[in-house]
Amino acid sequence: MYNKDKKEKINNVNDKQYLTFKIANENYGLELTQAKEIIKPPKVTNVPNTEESIQGVINLRGQVIPVIDMITKLGLNEKEKEGYKNEKRIVVINIKEILIGLYVDNVKEVVKLSDNEIEDVQETKKGIRQEYIKGVSTTSDSLIIIIDLDNLLFSNKQKKKGA
Amino acid sequence: MSDNDQYLDMFFAEARDYIQMLNDNILQLEENPENKEVINSLFRAAHSLKGMSATMGFNTLTELTHKLENMMDKIRNGEIVVDTEIIDLLFAGIDHIENIVAQIKENGNEDIDIDGFLKQLEKQISVAKNRKPEEKEEKPAELGLELSSEEIENIRENKKELDTVYQIKVLLADETEFKQARASMIFKSASELGYIVKSEPKKEEIAEVELENNKIKIILVSSQTEEDIQAEIMNITDIKEVKIEEIKLPEKEEGDKKDSGESKNMTNSFEVSSTVRVDINKLDKLMNMIGELLINKTRLQALNIKSDGFKEVLPQLDRVTMDLHHTVMQIRMEPVGVMFNRFPRMIRDLAKEEGKEIDFIMKGKETELDRSIIDELGDPMTHLLRNAVDHGIEKPAEREEKGKDSEGTINLSAYQKGSEIIIEVKDDGSGINIDKVVQKALTKEVVSKNEIEEMDRHEKLQLLFEPGISTKEEVSDVSGRGVGMDVVKRTIASLDGEIFIESKADKGTKFRISLPLTLAIQEALMVKINDEIFAIPLNAISETLKIKTEEIKQVKGSDVIVLREKTIPLIDSRESLNLDIDYGQYKDKKEIPIVIVKSGAKEIGLIVDELLYQQEIVIKSLSNYLNNVPNISGATIIGDGEVALILDVRDIA
């Protein structure tokens, strides 16, 4: 019985760690457990005949992994792609046993948030599709949009390049 | 987790071997019910399996194998006559074994209800028991002791030229008081006369067993004459009768030799030879590591360090890497027989089920292929063979009507041709009904009417590989697994192989599958397209050349070149890769580099920007996230550590 109580206590704490990064001047976050590593972008090889948000593939220590351009994927304004030149990073995530790189503008920090600190979103000003967002946290000084990676990466794929 | 776990893998691997052996042997037994060697081998396999199961604590499996072993024992002793019913029962037993093993593998328990089957087995065994006495009566009189081929071999080796092999039957007087003492005296005098090969009861057993019918049988190799032996044994008290016959050893014929050779092979596979069982995953890992090594070697080469030592060590490194690669490739190779072996049983069962007579011939079982390819190939091959039985071979009556032999033939053969392995499935059945295929393709809207009119016979046949086309309407047990020819083709394509089909009405159908020897590493030509480097596998290239703009001709509005009187269509690689909106740039060039690539009988000229160099590439998958990218078959890592994509020439062509 003692064990059970203890467990509940831990659950009550309910803190999860989030990795936060910037895409087109907004703060975004994803669960730290999903992130595998953060790398400086090597040369990305373009892959033809794939959807537009697929920036290409990179060599991650002998493994070929796809890199997703988050600005295109989230449907953000292309203009804001500029800037942050030297700060751009690829966040490598492990999802459904697949390694995928997310191309972001810069990586900020790791924050602890509890579930009740993340609010549901009614609408977003930037017009990001709502199913891509798990929630929004406003507790820290700035707003953090928590991305729903499952929906973002595995809901219906979009239009092909050059078509 | 228990200590058993570490043995489980070994158990599964060995169980698989024994199950295969049982299947093979039962098939042989059906062909040749009298073959003692086969029965013995069968018995041994069941016995070993039983032992293994008992050790691992699998009670159901132990009981099942025990019963089967009993049954085989009865067969061995001639108490059960092998007929179709028995063969089916044995096969069913093996299926149960397989199911239980699969169940254990899946969730660790063996909760499979086999009571019904065990009862059936019991029945057969007890029927045999009842039959026992009547058969026994004539047996001892007629048959003496049987010599196994091993024993015959033994005699042959030890017998001197003047020695004769005798069968001696000694009958003790009914009223003998000290039977055992008498028996041991008989053995003593026999061993003085010569060499006892075999006896019943055994010499060691006479102290324990009651003498059955007061009889002792001995097979003796001796230089003495019949009379001398007779006299010698009759000297012992209480002997009622001594019968001696000379035994002629079977001639050492060609066929005989082959038989014992085969049986040796069977027994050999039980023995521990100087081989090691290795988990295939470890080999995969090893292959990956060699891939890494190769990539790093290429990168090292690209550094192009200006030093004598460097120039000296590089070729050495090159050689070692290549040797290593070839050795591991060799280790990964397995004879296709490991896959083929399950087919005779399958064909037999299917043929029986559908009332067809089929002669199934396998050739080239020893042909070797990469293990991972063999693993993947099992399902498509099964499908092709099932189709051959199900849709190909006609019922005997129908065949006779067509003037064919009532027994159909299915040929399965494998052989190496250059750097490719060819596997063929050929039947002499009804052939594929092209009209039906076309009809189906039209209703499924796979092709349009206009397209059909343009197609020749061969192209129409290829429609069979499109999704949703299957010539038989009803889904039978056979093809009811939801696998179609499109899946077969896709699987083979994923192995970088190709499948071809030929068919003639009432003459039969032939599928030809060509596969690369190994998957992981290939020679490739590197080309530049739109400033990116791409690799084209060398086995898909027939030649490279540079042409001038004037050489480009027009046929039906498309660009072609004429090469040795052959018209070859040109394809701009930029277009097939959607790389550039402004196609046809090549026409402004002085020299246009072209790679002539082939897919089956088709040849096309692929226009690239620049021909670079030839290189060994390690083929990597293009991430599961990007499945089925058109015209791209995979990726590799080149000298500078960047990723280069591999062009799927077959897709482009």
mmCIF file of C-alpha atoms in Angstrom, chain A residues 43-51 54 56-66 68 73 97-100 152-154 157 160-163, chain B residues 292 295 299 531-534 575-579 581 583 620-632 635-637 641-645:
data_model
loop_
_atom_site.group_PDB
_atom_site.id
_atom_site.type_symbol
_atom_site.label_atom_id
_atom_site.label_comp_id
_atom_site.label_asym_id
_atom_site.label_seq_id
_atom_site.Cartn_x
_atom_site.Cartn_y
_atom_site.Cartn_z
ATOM 1 C CA LYS A 43 24.870 19.409 -45.758
ATOM 2 C CA VAL A 44 21.343 18.285 -46.492
ATOM 3 C CA THR A 45 20.838 16.236 -49.645
ATOM 4 C CA ASN A 46 17.664 17.211 -51.418
ATOM 5 C CA VAL A 47 15.303 14.304 -52.115
ATOM 6 C CA PRO A 48 13.237 14.793 -55.252
ATOM 7 C CA ASN A 49 9.664 13.570 -55.567
ATOM 8 C CA THR A 50 8.881 14.117 -51.898
ATOM 9 C CA GLU A 51 6.587 16.580 -50.191
ATOM 10 C CA ILE A 54 10.997 17.413 -46.587
ATOM 11 C CA GLY A 56 16.198 16.321 -47.600
ATOM 12 C CA VAL A 57 18.293 13.665 -45.924
ATOM 13 C CA ILE A 58 21.445 13.796 -43.833
ATOM 14 C CA ASN A 59 24.058 11.316 -42.713
ATOM 15 C CA LEU A 60 23.771 10.827 -38.981
ATOM 16 C CA ARG A 61 26.743 8.616 -38.135
ATOM 17 C CA GLY A 62 26.085 6.283 -41.021
ATOM 18 C CA GLN A 63 22.325 6.344 -40.830
ATOM 19 C CA VAL A 64 20.333 8.225 -43.428
ATOM 20 C CA ILE A 65 17.626 10.299 -41.765
ATOM 21 C CA PRO A 66 15.108 12.732 -43.247
ATOM 22 C CA ILE A 68 11.903 18.360 -42.051
ATOM 23 C CA LYS A 73 5.703 21.981 -42.334
ATOM 24 C CA GLU A 97 11.190 3.840 -33.986
ATOM 25 C CA ILE A 98 12.021 6.271 -36.793
ATOM 26 C CA LEU A 99 14.685 8.943 -36.514
ATOM 27 C CA ILE A 100 13.644 12.266 -37.984
ATOM 28 C CA LEU A 152 2.426 16.778 -37.360
ATOM 29 C CA LEU A 153 4.478 14.009 -38.871
ATOM 30 C CA PHE A 154 2.018 11.224 -39.489
ATOM 31 C CA LYS A 157 1.221 13.902 -46.160
ATOM 32 C CA LYS A 160 4.718 16.892 -53.749
ATOM 33 C CA LYS A 161 7.568 19.122 -54.720
ATOM 34 C CA GLY A 162 7.619 20.721 -58.117
ATOM 35 C CA ALA A 163 4.212 19.326 -59.019
ATOM 36 C CA GLU B 292 30.857 1.868 -42.158
ATOM 37 C CA ILE B 295 32.496 4.529 -46.153
ATOM 38 C CA ARG B 299 36.394 9.294 -47.115
ATOM 39 C CA ASP B 531 24.715 19.783 -58.945
ATOM 40 C CA GLU B 532 23.782 16.792 -56.822
ATOM 41 C CA ILE B 533 25.557 13.458 -56.955
ATOM 42 C CA PHE B 534 23.510 10.372 -57.711
ATOM 43 C CA GLU B 575 12.517 15.563 -65.564
ATOM 44 C CA SER B 576 12.103 12.184 -63.885
ATOM 45 C CA LEU B 577 13.394 13.726 -60.682
ATOM 46 C CA ASN B 578 11.302 16.885 -60.975
ATOM 47 C CA LEU B 579 14.482 18.820 -60.416
ATOM 48 C CA ILE B 581 11.239 23.278 -64.592
ATOM 49 C CA TYR B 583 13.948 20.711 -69.055
ATOM 50 C CA LYS B 620 21.166 2.349 -47.113
ATOM 51 C CA SER B 621 17.448 2.613 -46.779
ATOM 52 C CA LEU B 622 16.023 6.043 -47.392
ATOM 53 C CA SER B 623 14.358 6.185 -43.948
ATOM 54 C CA ASN B 624 11.021 4.550 -43.238
ATOM 55 C CA TYR B 625 9.495 7.984 -43.090
ATOM 56 C CA LEU B 626 10.026 8.495 -46.806
ATOM 57 C CA ASN B 627 8.568 5.319 -48.192
ATOM 58 C CA ASN B 628 8.339 4.694 -51.903
ATOM 59 C CA VAL B 629 9.924 7.813 -53.293
ATOM 60 C CA PRO B 630 9.432 7.582 -57.069
ATOM 61 C CA ASN B 631 12.604 6.929 -59.061
ATOM 62 C CA ILE B 632 14.778 6.711 -55.944
ATOM 63 C CA ALA B 635 20.765 6.238 -50.434
ATOM 64 C CA THR B 636 24.445 5.859 -49.823
ATOM 65 C CA ILE B 637 27.158 7.853 -48.123
ATOM 66 C CA GLY B 641 30.281 12.094 -45.655
ATOM 67 C CA GLU B 642 27.317 13.461 -47.539
ATOM 68 C CA VAL B 643 24.325 11.434 -48.612
ATOM 69 C CA ALA B 644 23.940 10.570 -52.292
ATOM 70 C CA LEU B 645 20.710 9.117 -53.590
#
